[in-house]
């Protein structure tokens, strides 16, 4: 029995964190947030060189064929550095969907290119989780029409995977005619977001997605990536709070010696520390314990979103007025956690699903 | 990541399952220390299902310290109505203390009867003016020939009315700094000069007592560790108490009962669990519990694999576990509404009043065993490396 990360997983985490501290400093994050797309591309290129685009792609298609536990380790490391790169949609959810639901041709066409970092595939399944503004897509005679909001990693993508209301998945080449891309500006400027408006666009059906288990698996994976990102980001906010409290003096004392501040930090640590274990456990269930996987994924997304919200608020308060400034930049982590909370279902929505999964309706 | 215990444990688990099945209808009668209870405790020791790693010469089973076997025993016993091994402060706190710091004579004399449930212990730590600041305690003991003479007052002494012995902290070196002036003594409860007064709690029960100690004489050899080392000796056991106060596996059983309750209770004919806000509160609590269970797995793993560090994970168990449990019991009361306030032997009472009782009891545990505010000091100072409050002159 060993509950925790392996040496290999720990060294992957350290490699990514080192890469980000060398290549995605706060100055670079700020530049990206202010619209410097070249800098974003450089960081993106770097994580492809680290092999992250092929993380879960099977070896036969040129990937590393690693499991969900590795994927959550990577996502947490990216969250800790507020890395301005596509990941959850393009390198986890989309290759997973194609691999599980695509036919041989679709797999051959897309998986090697995803693994090699040659293409980026965005994922739009918000309408399956809970449609806003009555958005949604319809598929008839090989064509898709409709709208999809908050397509994850959709900006600049070469293709999109979209879900209809019953969870069937369609693959759409972004060069096809009839696609309008509307850029959405969220508070989190370390990642991009788009809306797709589709009018009779050629689309390929991912046949395997007739089985609802496919979208559920893709959704679980996406939620775990977002939750892991939040754990990574929240841990940095806590670490920064403790460090700041040991530098800043008021009333002739380090503010970290006041119980009011110590208790804020202790509460953050007490809430957050179990979240590391929870995300590993949830990933382990995805990999090895299918009967517990779905409930665990829902509750992990919901619980970590709640802890993330609390930690990001408290950490900002520990920093006082500085916490509110762009100069210190703590808000990038705050906003990252804020977006993760809403994507693929806010806690209330995800818990509703967790209740149904346990048969509470019966 | 590997959550399997391994096939080498399959035989062991089968043995435990077999024992549990054969003995699941055992009923223990009579009060603590009665013959049938002592015999059952001894039977568990003989099979290695209790006191497993404690050496044979001190009345234990004398087995290896295999955490996974202990875990398997706990899992299989939890699934059955079979009587569980006795607990209490003697077994949880005194025995580990004597094993690591007691003299050979003390080990021989006390451990075996304590394990068998023949000697029950209470803990004489807190005083009216020394609660969170325990090290400021003032009950004193002076050596008079070959006897300690104890004078002072203790409070929150659990089960003092049932106990034969008390492990007690007293000031023996009044001129030393407060942490260095304390000694850890073993006091027979039938000694002259001990006046016990029960404290009635908000639950209506009296689990605690005040002890008034007037010229209580006990043998000089009844000291664990050296004079002035009592604080160190006591700290070796406080960790044992905190870990046992908020086991997430017990909370899981309560959550299951809460789900059943919310399915059976109705408001205007609608099940409480079908009301969205109630259901969301239930699911939030479940999410928090699942996080604590994952945390418990990490702690278990760190006990099996020596290279793993789980200090922060351990230091938050009492804080998180007691708060969660209090909220869980409170949700049950809300789910019952006015019916949730019924108590004692009222008509319409649910589950013998257990929800109210436990709701209040866990408020007690949020305070006891080191208040949760003290827990936050410990987490911030020992795990996060933040400074202690500056000392006030003269305190």
XYZ file of C-alpha atoms in Angstrom:
757
model
C 0.000 0.000 0.000
C 1.390 3.371 -0.989
C -0.832 6.450 -1.137
C 1.020 9.305 -2.750
C 3.033 10.347 -5.753
C 5.804 8.184 -7.212
C 9.329 9.476 -7.762
C 8.541 9.741 -11.459
C 5.429 11.817 -10.773
C 7.279 14.081 -8.358
C 10.074 14.700 -10.836
C 7.587 15.503 -13.609
C 5.958 18.024 -11.274
C 9.337 19.577 -10.445
C 10.334 19.761 -14.112
C 7.204 21.677 -15.006
C 7.507 23.991 -12.030
C 11.146 24.682 -12.911
C 10.272 25.305 -16.551
C 7.542 27.743 -15.535
C 9.673 29.657 -13.061
C 12.383 30.003 -15.750
C 10.095 30.755 -18.684
C 6.802 32.079 -17.361
C 7.743 34.564 -14.668
C 5.150 36.991 -13.351
C 6.411 39.590 -15.846
C 5.675 37.207 -18.699
C 2.251 36.357 -17.266
C 1.508 40.080 -17.100
C 2.659 40.564 -20.702
C 0.426 37.698 -21.874
C -2.491 39.091 -19.891
C -1.955 42.396 -21.675
C -2.192 40.754 -25.072
C 1.362 39.611 -25.940
C 0.457 36.486 -27.918
C 4.062 35.748 -28.942
C 5.080 35.245 -25.334
C 2.107 32.895 -24.835
C 3.203 30.917 -27.886
C 6.731 30.543 -26.538
C 5.492 29.100 -23.239
C 3.104 26.841 -25.147
C 5.978 25.596 -27.303
C 7.952 24.876 -24.166
C 5.319 22.651 -22.586
C 5.009 20.739 -25.862
C 8.758 20.149 -25.728
C 8.263 18.807 -22.206
C 5.917 16.224 -23.743
C 2.683 17.463 -22.196
C 0.717 17.416 -25.458
C 1.199 13.659 -25.700
C 0.753 12.938 -22.014
C -2.270 10.621 -22.270
C -2.095 9.757 -25.987
C -1.422 5.995 -26.447
C 2.137 5.026 -27.350
C 1.034 3.616 -30.710
C 0.042 7.163 -31.703
C 3.279 8.674 -30.458
C 2.200 9.670 -26.965
C 3.428 8.843 -23.469
C 0.241 6.902 -22.557
C 0.285 8.120 -18.950
C -2.746 7.912 -16.647
C -5.035 10.401 -14.920
C -2.829 10.600 -11.845
C 0.024 11.907 -14.000
C -2.402 14.283 -15.705
C -3.567 15.787 -12.400
C 0.066 16.210 -11.325
C 0.732 18.156 -14.528
C -2.413 20.239 -14.194
C -1.619 21.161 -10.582
C 1.890 22.211 -11.619
C 0.464 24.386 -14.434
C -2.013 25.928 -11.986
C 0.756 26.701 -9.502
C 2.468 28.811 -12.164
C -0.764 30.238 -13.649
C 0.694 28.897 -16.902
C -0.746 30.803 -19.892
C -1.156 27.650 -22.004
C -3.941 25.405 -23.286
C -4.061 22.064 -21.474
C -7.270 20.563 -20.038
C -9.259 20.740 -23.281
C -6.552 20.374 -25.905
C -4.272 17.786 -24.331
C -6.518 15.793 -22.006
C -10.203 15.954 -22.927
C -9.894 16.011 -26.724
C -7.339 13.191 -27.151
C -9.325 11.165 -24.626
C -12.556 11.701 -26.583
C -10.955 10.801 -29.909
C -9.180 7.780 -28.447
C -12.268 6.409 -26.707
C -14.942 7.296 -29.260
C -13.219 7.819 -32.606
C -12.839 5.280 -35.414
C -9.436 4.097 -36.671
C -9.205 6.822 -39.278
C -10.062 9.608 -36.841
C -7.507 8.318 -34.371
C -4.807 8.084 -37.049
C -5.640 11.543 -38.330
C -5.615 13.357 -35.039
C -3.855 11.580 -32.181
C -0.272 11.657 -33.579
C -0.659 15.338 -34.409
C -2.032 16.143 -30.954
C 0.798 14.197 -29.335
C 3.381 15.993 -31.461
C 1.965 19.401 -30.622
C 1.120 20.057 -34.275
C -2.577 20.614 -33.657
C -4.755 21.935 -30.889
C -8.311 20.664 -30.476
C -10.743 22.702 -28.364
C -13.591 21.120 -26.391
C -17.099 22.558 -26.047
C -19.332 20.558 -23.724
C -20.736 23.325 -21.512
C -24.184 22.823 -23.013
C -24.193 19.183 -21.959
C -23.382 20.231 -18.377
C -25.892 23.099 -18.270
C -26.833 25.306 -21.216
C -26.835 29.082 -20.727
C -28.762 31.460 -23.007
C -30.396 28.386 -24.563
C -27.176 27.623 -26.426
C -26.648 24.167 -27.921
C -25.882 22.342 -31.119
C -27.943 20.052 -33.394
C -26.495 17.477 -35.780
C -28.381 16.517 -38.953
C -27.152 14.924 -42.173
C -23.480 15.354 -41.355
C -23.867 19.044 -40.482
C -23.835 20.875 -37.181
C -25.684 24.089 -36.411
C -26.051 26.058 -33.225
C -23.941 27.720 -30.569
C -21.407 26.533 -28.030
C -20.139 28.757 -25.218
C -16.854 28.570 -23.329
C -15.123 26.152 -25.668
C -12.066 25.157 -23.630
C -8.743 25.858 -25.405
C -10.759 26.817 -28.490
C -8.890 30.008 -29.429
C -6.590 29.317 -32.386
C -7.620 25.654 -32.391
C -7.332 23.475 -35.503
C -10.468 21.564 -34.636
C -13.239 21.435 -32.068
C -15.023 18.622 -30.304
C -18.550 19.630 -29.359
C -21.290 17.812 -27.476
C -25.017 17.954 -28.090
C -27.516 17.853 -25.260
C -27.465 14.050 -25.083
C -23.693 13.964 -24.839
C -22.864 12.777 -28.357
C -19.579 14.198 -29.600
C -18.767 15.771 -32.989
C -15.403 16.637 -34.452
C -15.234 19.788 -36.560
C -12.271 21.040 -38.571
C -11.867 24.737 -37.837
C -11.235 25.456 -41.547
C -14.743 24.315 -42.460
C -17.071 27.005 -43.703
C -19.940 28.307 -41.623
C -17.974 28.827 -38.380
C -17.956 32.130 -36.575
C -15.527 32.453 -33.641
C -16.390 35.031 -30.981
C -13.681 35.697 -28.447
C -14.872 35.854 -24.848
C -12.984 37.887 -22.284
C -13.055 36.351 -18.825
C -11.393 37.674 -15.667
C -8.675 35.034 -16.125
C -6.400 36.376 -18.837
C -3.923 33.507 -18.488
C -6.275 31.339 -20.534
C -8.494 32.007 -23.519
C -12.158 31.386 -24.089
C -14.385 31.456 -27.165
C -17.950 31.059 -28.333
C -18.622 29.138 -31.552
C -21.558 30.009 -33.784
C -22.115 27.270 -36.355
C -24.272 27.360 -39.423
C -24.510 24.069 -41.365
C -20.894 23.124 -40.687
C -19.505 19.777 -41.869
C -18.864 17.591 -38.829
C -17.690 14.068 -38.126
C -19.533 12.027 -35.547
C -17.369 10.282 -32.964
C -19.335 7.021 -33.196
C -18.314 5.636 -29.818
C -19.969 8.567 -28.064
C -23.377 6.947 -28.565
C -22.393 5.361 -25.290
C -22.928 8.018 -22.641
C -20.013 6.601 -20.655
C -17.679 8.395 -23.081
C -18.794 11.940 -22.358
C -18.955 11.107 -18.678
C -15.340 9.977 -18.763
C -14.272 13.094 -20.683
C -16.223 15.306 -18.306
C -14.723 13.630 -15.220
C -11.256 14.076 -16.669
C -11.895 17.750 -17.434
C -13.252 18.392 -13.970
C -10.262 16.743 -12.345
C -7.888 18.852 -14.441
C -9.661 22.032 -13.324
C -9.707 20.886 -9.690
C -6.003 20.005 -9.827
C -5.248 23.406 -11.369
C -7.067 25.016 -8.433
C -5.152 22.946 -5.863
C -1.851 24.004 -7.454
C -2.868 27.652 -7.585
C -4.311 27.683 -4.052
C -1.166 26.106 -2.596
C 0.907 28.926 -4.079
C -1.486 31.499 -2.618
C -1.087 29.914 0.828
C 2.708 29.700 0.501
C 2.877 33.334 -0.592
C 0.685 34.353 2.363
C 2.919 32.627 4.908
C 6.031 34.115 3.278
C 4.527 37.614 3.214
C 3.462 37.370 6.864
C 7.074 36.603 7.772
C 8.336 39.742 5.995
C 5.742 42.372 6.724
C 5.924 44.174 10.081
C 3.268 46.240 11.831
C 3.081 47.376 15.468
C 6.749 46.410 15.678
C 6.075 42.740 14.957
C 5.910 40.407 11.993
C 2.240 40.174 11.085
C 2.726 36.393 11.032
C 3.088 36.493 14.819
C -0.488 37.752 15.294
C -2.989 34.998 15.979
C -5.512 36.608 13.654
C -3.099 36.082 10.756
C -1.806 32.718 11.979
C -5.333 31.359 12.238
C -6.163 32.536 8.710
C -3.132 30.627 7.444
C -3.884 27.572 9.589
C -7.449 27.471 8.257
C -6.207 27.679 4.682
C -3.732 24.857 5.340
C -6.324 22.720 7.120
C -8.770 23.106 4.239
C -6.221 22.717 1.477
C -3.946 19.914 2.652
C -6.623 17.175 2.286
C -7.338 18.471 -1.240
C -3.956 17.203 -2.440
C -4.878 13.719 -1.225
C -8.384 14.044 -2.614
C -7.252 14.892 -6.133
C -4.753 11.993 -6.174
C -7.425 9.668 -4.834
C -9.976 10.827 -7.411
C -7.451 10.349 -10.231
C -6.570 6.907 -8.897
C -10.278 5.989 -9.002
C -10.478 7.136 -12.642
C -7.538 4.875 -13.434
C -8.381 1.857 -11.283
C -11.722 1.961 -9.433
C -14.466 2.615 -12.016
C -17.349 2.110 -9.580
C -16.184 5.030 -7.417
C -14.794 7.210 -10.199
C -17.779 9.377 -11.141
C -18.932 10.327 -7.636
C -15.373 11.004 -6.599
C -14.795 13.257 -9.637
C -17.963 15.277 -8.966
C -17.282 15.708 -5.274
C -13.628 16.527 -5.881
C -14.510 19.262 -8.387
C -17.156 20.695 -6.056
C -15.183 20.508 -2.818
C -11.922 21.825 -4.250
C -13.798 24.699 -5.903
C -15.155 25.665 -2.459
C -11.761 25.405 -0.775
C -10.154 27.296 -3.665
C -12.631 30.131 -3.288
C -11.973 30.399 0.438
C -8.186 30.181 0.124
C -8.026 32.739 -2.685
C -10.067 35.199 -0.623
C -8.158 34.642 2.621
C -4.732 34.755 0.960
C -5.588 38.077 -0.652
C -6.636 39.441 2.749
C -3.386 38.314 4.407
C -1.542 40.476 1.861
C -3.579 43.520 2.846
C -3.766 46.342 0.292
C -0.915 44.797 -1.675
C -3.088 41.746 -2.313
C -5.437 43.971 -4.280
C -2.759 45.363 -6.588
C -1.709 44.343 -10.065
C 1.907 44.951 -9.049
C 1.929 42.004 -6.643
C -0.063 39.989 -9.170
C -1.753 37.688 -6.665
C -4.975 38.267 -8.571
C -3.819 36.029 -11.429
C -4.098 33.041 -9.095
C -7.365 34.371 -7.645
C -8.909 34.670 -11.106
C -7.555 31.344 -12.293
C -9.299 29.665 -9.335
C -12.405 31.721 -10.101
C -12.637 30.464 -13.684
C -11.900 26.842 -12.730
C -14.814 26.982 -10.295
C -17.354 27.828 -12.995
C -16.068 25.762 -15.935
C -17.772 22.378 -16.442
C -20.203 23.082 -13.623
C -20.187 25.266 -10.510
C -20.183 23.406 -7.183
C -23.970 23.496 -6.790
C -24.481 22.048 -10.266
C -21.891 19.340 -9.795
C -23.259 18.378 -6.392
C -26.723 18.044 -7.928
C -25.174 15.497 -10.262
C -23.449 13.765 -7.335
C -26.817 13.394 -5.633
C -28.396 11.787 -8.682
C -25.416 9.441 -9.044
C -26.084 8.092 -5.550
C -29.739 7.494 -6.254
C -30.983 10.243 -3.928
C -33.942 10.702 -6.283
C -35.132 7.155 -5.601
C -0.158 4.905 -5.969
C -1.228 1.514 -4.739
C -4.260 1.104 -2.512
C -4.118 -2.689 -2.357
C -2.876 -4.296 0.831
C -1.371 -7.156 -1.178
C -2.183 -10.885 -1.481
C 0.083 -11.727 1.465
C -2.690 -10.322 3.688
C -5.496 -12.412 2.226
C -4.982 -15.252 4.710
C -4.832 -12.874 7.621
C -8.059 -11.180 6.572
C -9.738 -14.558 6.184
C -8.715 -15.462 9.754
C -10.142 -12.206 11.103
C -13.389 -12.631 9.155
C -13.711 -16.125 10.565
C -13.167 -14.949 14.146
C -15.646 -12.105 13.734
C -18.282 -14.473 12.338
C -17.833 -17.002 15.144
C -18.058 -14.329 17.834
C -20.476 -11.794 16.397
C -23.237 -12.722 18.809
C -21.079 -12.243 21.904
C -22.928 -10.081 24.387
C -21.051 -8.394 27.194
C -22.983 -7.915 30.403
C -22.324 -6.016 33.568
C -20.427 -2.810 34.188
C -16.829 -2.026 33.260
C -14.330 -4.485 34.817
C -16.957 -7.225 35.089
C -15.745 -10.776 34.545
C -17.247 -11.194 31.056
C -15.691 -7.953 29.802
C -12.245 -8.845 31.109
C -12.529 -12.337 29.610
C -13.507 -10.881 26.203
C -10.639 -8.412 26.279
C -8.232 -11.271 27.085
C -9.656 -13.360 24.248
C -8.992 -10.501 21.809
C -5.428 -10.208 23.107
C -4.882 -13.981 22.790
C -5.873 -13.815 19.116
C -3.790 -10.727 18.437
C -6.808 -8.547 17.669
C -6.021 -6.170 20.493
C -2.717 -5.010 22.018
C -1.151 -6.682 19.012
C 2.306 -5.175 19.061
C 2.616 -4.909 22.842
C 5.189 -7.393 24.185
C 3.895 -10.645 25.741
C 5.723 -9.992 29.015
C 3.486 -6.937 29.564
C 0.283 -8.742 28.725
C 0.089 -7.971 25.009
C 0.004 -10.337 22.050
C 3.668 -9.800 21.182
C 3.157 -9.510 17.443
C 4.927 -7.434 14.835
C 4.009 -3.783 14.321
C 2.178 -4.265 11.028
C -0.073 -1.280 10.332
C -1.930 -3.072 7.559
C -2.894 -5.939 9.869
C -4.200 -3.435 12.422
C -6.166 -1.794 9.655
C -7.665 -5.109 8.500
C -8.719 -5.930 12.077
C -10.369 -2.513 12.436
C -12.152 -2.840 9.070
C -13.585 -6.298 9.762
C -14.648 -5.481 13.337
C -16.345 -2.290 12.091
C -18.554 -4.300 9.713
C -20.013 -6.456 12.489
C -21.958 -6.013 15.746
C -19.159 -7.936 17.496
C -18.078 -6.164 20.736
C -15.147 -3.890 20.027
C -11.972 -3.834 22.117
C -12.244 -1.532 25.139
C -10.658 1.902 24.773
C -10.273 4.708 27.257
C -7.477 6.969 28.354
C -5.498 4.225 30.095
C -5.242 2.180 26.928
C -4.887 5.064 24.490
C -2.585 7.340 26.462
C -1.057 5.717 29.535
C 0.030 2.424 27.989
C 1.990 4.037 25.108
C 3.562 6.432 27.636
C 4.682 3.648 29.976
C 5.963 1.576 27.076
C 8.287 4.340 25.960
C 9.112 6.114 29.231
C 8.032 3.933 32.181
C 10.331 1.918 34.450
C 10.426 -1.859 34.110
C 8.462 -2.171 37.368
C 5.765 0.242 36.176
C 5.382 -1.675 32.933
C 5.073 -4.986 34.787
C 2.618 -3.626 37.303
C 0.217 -1.564 35.192
C 0.165 -2.469 31.509
C -1.356 -5.954 31.701
C -4.321 -5.114 33.976
C -4.919 -1.924 31.980
C -5.080 -3.858 28.713
C -7.398 -6.437 30.307
C -9.724 -3.681 31.489
C -9.151 -4.440 35.177
C -7.659 -1.025 35.878
C -9.386 2.044 34.408
C -7.494 5.334 34.280
C -8.443 8.978 34.261
C -6.308 11.918 33.199
C -5.511 14.670 35.700
C -4.284 17.476 33.450
C -6.534 20.567 33.253
C -7.082 22.897 36.178
C -9.601 25.714 36.644
C -6.920 28.284 35.754
C -4.880 26.118 33.396
C -6.845 25.085 30.342
C -5.317 26.001 26.989
C -2.252 27.181 28.920
C -1.859 23.764 30.533
C 1.799 24.267 31.455
C 0.804 26.973 33.959
C -0.778 24.292 36.180
C -0.475 24.856 39.957
C -1.443 21.577 41.644
C 1.706 20.771 43.560
C 3.423 17.686 44.890
C 6.162 17.702 47.512
C 8.348 14.787 48.448
C 7.954 13.823 52.106
C 10.205 10.858 52.837
C 9.232 8.146 50.367
C 5.890 9.708 49.474
C 4.613 12.498 47.247
C 2.082 14.756 48.961
C -0.322 16.250 46.430
C -2.448 19.368 46.919
C -4.582 21.209 44.391
C -7.538 20.966 42.072
C -8.122 19.293 38.707
C -11.056 19.723 36.330
C -12.545 18.061 33.205
C -11.358 14.712 34.541
C -13.253 12.210 32.379
C -14.499 8.984 33.996
C -12.898 9.822 37.371
C -15.919 8.202 39.036
C -15.116 4.855 37.360
C -11.326 4.877 37.561
C -8.921 3.092 39.872
C -5.905 5.158 38.829
C -5.123 8.649 37.582
C -2.109 9.837 35.609
C -1.656 13.342 36.865
C 0.513 16.366 36.097
C 1.744 18.251 39.154
C 4.228 21.017 39.870
C 7.208 19.600 41.735
C 9.846 22.240 40.943
C 8.216 25.582 41.781
C 11.384 27.563 41.035
C 11.938 26.157 37.528
C 10.475 27.733 34.336
C 6.868 26.587 33.955
C 7.491 23.819 31.386
C 10.409 22.408 33.383
C 8.715 22.322 36.770
C 6.136 19.613 36.099
C 6.196 15.902 36.918
C 3.973 13.036 35.724
C 2.668 10.885 38.594
C 0.492 7.774 38.885
C -2.121 8.292 41.609
C -4.391 5.554 43.014
C -7.927 6.887 43.149
C -8.628 5.222 46.495
C -5.950 7.310 48.244
C -7.082 9.446 51.193
C -7.821 13.094 50.425
C -9.403 12.793 46.936
C -12.800 14.462 46.690
C -14.638 13.835 43.386
C -17.476 16.054 42.206
C -19.232 15.298 38.931
C -19.766 18.160 36.454
C -23.154 18.131 34.797
C -22.768 18.922 31.085
C -25.063 20.656 28.587
C -26.002 17.186 27.310
C -27.408 16.295 30.743
C -24.745 13.647 31.317
C -21.826 13.855 33.705
C -18.795 12.435 31.945
C -16.414 14.826 33.678
C -15.446 15.547 37.260
C -13.641 18.017 39.405
C -10.990 16.525 41.677
C -10.098 18.267 44.909
C -6.809 16.936 46.231
C -5.884 17.544 49.882
C -2.678 16.016 51.248
C -3.002 12.988 48.991
C -0.059 10.654 49.689
C 1.271 8.302 47.013
C 4.555 6.303 46.829
C 7.624 8.192 45.580
C 8.276 5.592 42.882
C 4.966 6.489 41.160
C 6.657 8.972 38.851
C 7.075 8.465 35.095
C 10.268 10.002 33.761
C 12.413 12.226 35.984
C 11.324 15.116 38.204
C 10.568 18.133 36.021
C 10.191 16.084 32.844
C 6.413 15.707 33.117
C 5.630 18.107 30.280
C 7.731 16.047 27.885
C 6.150 12.824 29.128
C 2.624 14.239 28.707
C 3.304 15.545 25.216
C 4.324 12.074 24.132
C 0.667 11.039 24.665
C -1.404 14.103 23.687
C -0.891 13.194 20.044
C -2.550 9.842 20.713
C -5.660 11.551 22.066
C -6.052 14.064 19.234
C -5.807 11.466 16.477
C -8.578 9.400 18.041
C -11.133 12.213 18.412
C -12.350 12.508 14.827
C -11.961 9.310 12.847
C -13.439 9.910 9.347
C -14.539 6.276 9.123
C -16.859 6.811 12.087
C -18.115 10.009 10.463
C -18.886 7.972 7.334
C -21.230 5.760 9.396
C -22.989 8.866 10.709
C -23.290 10.249 7.168
C -24.970 7.023 6.057
C -27.450 7.337 8.935
C -28.051 10.982 8.013
C -28.866 10.012 4.410
C -31.370 7.428 5.697
C -32.882 10.023 8.016
C -33.284 12.582 5.215
C -34.987 9.950 3.081
C -37.460 9.014 5.799
C -38.300 12.454 7.261
C -40.906 14.455 5.328
C -42.168 18.052 5.239
C -45.666 18.485 3.767
C -45.263 14.972 2.467
C -42.046 15.729 0.591
C -38.883 13.886 1.595
C -36.277 16.213 3.092
C -33.632 14.800 0.759
C -35.711 16.020 -2.210
C -35.557 19.606 -1.022
C -32.648 21.124 -2.996
C -31.113 23.245 -0.245
C -31.120 20.414 2.280
C -29.672 18.080 -0.325
C -26.938 20.536 -1.229
C -25.927 20.882 2.416
C -25.776 17.102 2.689
C -23.615 16.813 -0.410
C -21.271 19.587 0.772
C -20.688 17.669 3.978
C -20.083 14.489 1.981
C -17.481 16.308 -0.150
C -15.642 17.514 2.940
C -15.743 14.035 4.425
C -14.348 12.481 1.243
C -11.420 14.909 1.407
C -10.783 13.874 5.015
C -10.919 10.200 4.090
C -8.315 10.757 1.384
C -6.236 12.611 3.972
C -6.567 9.604 6.309
C -5.247 7.317 3.568
C -2.205 9.534 3.239
C -1.605 9.328 6.982
C -2.000 5.545 6.930
C 0.435 5.352 4.042
C 2.990 7.455 5.924
C 2.829 4.975 8.810
C 3.547 2.082 6.457
C 6.138 3.811 4.273
C 8.767 5.514 6.391
C 9.941 7.796 3.604
C 6.570 9.562 3.500
C 5.974 12.687 5.535
C 2.418 13.509 6.575
C 2.922 15.909 9.485
C 0.609 18.593 8.172
C -2.003 15.968 7.264
C -1.912 14.663 10.840
C -1.997 18.056 12.515
C -5.327 19.024 10.933
C -7.333 15.872 11.733
C -8.769 17.018 15.057
C -9.652 20.514 13.825
C -11.294 19.391 10.606
C -12.877 16.214 11.929
C -14.615 17.692 14.974
C -15.955 20.708 13.054
C -17.330 18.499 10.291
C -18.952 16.086 12.716
C -20.640 18.942 14.613
C -22.072 20.266 11.344
C -23.185 16.837 10.198
C -25.137 16.233 13.427
C -26.535 19.766 13.137
C -27.859 19.119 9.638
C -29.769 16.113 10.972
C -31.434 18.362 13.550
C -32.367 20.903 10.852
C -33.730 18.083 8.697
C -36.066 17.158 11.559
C -36.979 20.768 12.385
C -38.970 21.042 15.644
C -38.756 17.268 15.979
C -34.994 17.690 16.063
C -35.217 19.477 19.406
C -36.924 16.532 21.150
C -34.781 14.980 23.877
C -34.618 12.419 26.652
C -37.755 10.254 26.455
C -40.104 12.583 24.595
C -42.845 11.262 22.286
C -41.840 11.417 18.595
C -38.148 11.195 19.545
C -35.894 9.924 16.707
C -32.925 7.597 17.210
C -33.108 7.905 21.023
C -32.083 11.557 20.819
C -28.657 10.639 19.477
C -28.485 13.538 16.988
C -28.935 16.264 19.631
C -26.686 14.422 22.048
C -23.890 14.073 19.512
C -24.364 17.609 18.171
C -23.693 18.942 21.654
C -21.061 16.345 22.481
C -18.973 17.342 19.467
C -19.117 20.968 20.506
C -17.428 19.621 23.629
C -14.807 17.893 21.502
C -14.186 21.088 19.509
C -13.173 22.550 22.881
C -11.623 19.470 24.524
C -8.294 17.812 23.744
C -6.770 21.227 22.953
C -9.346 23.746 21.673
C -9.569 24.183 17.929
C -8.027 27.645 18.344
C -5.029 25.994 20.012
C -5.002 23.513 17.109
C -4.679 26.461 14.722
C -1.736 27.771 16.735
C -0.102 24.351 16.480
C -0.728 24.109 12.725
C 0.598 27.595 12.031
C 3.634 27.293 14.315
C 4.730 23.688 13.807
C 3.586 22.978 10.256
C 3.756 26.411 8.613
C 6.718 27.745 10.612
C 5.008 30.921 11.833
C 6.262 32.589 15.044
C 4.750 32.165 18.510
C 2.959 35.098 20.116
C 5.518 37.229 21.939
C 5.551 36.429 25.673
C 4.015 38.978 27.984
C 6.325 39.849 30.874
C 5.497 37.850 33.979
C 3.161 35.346 32.303
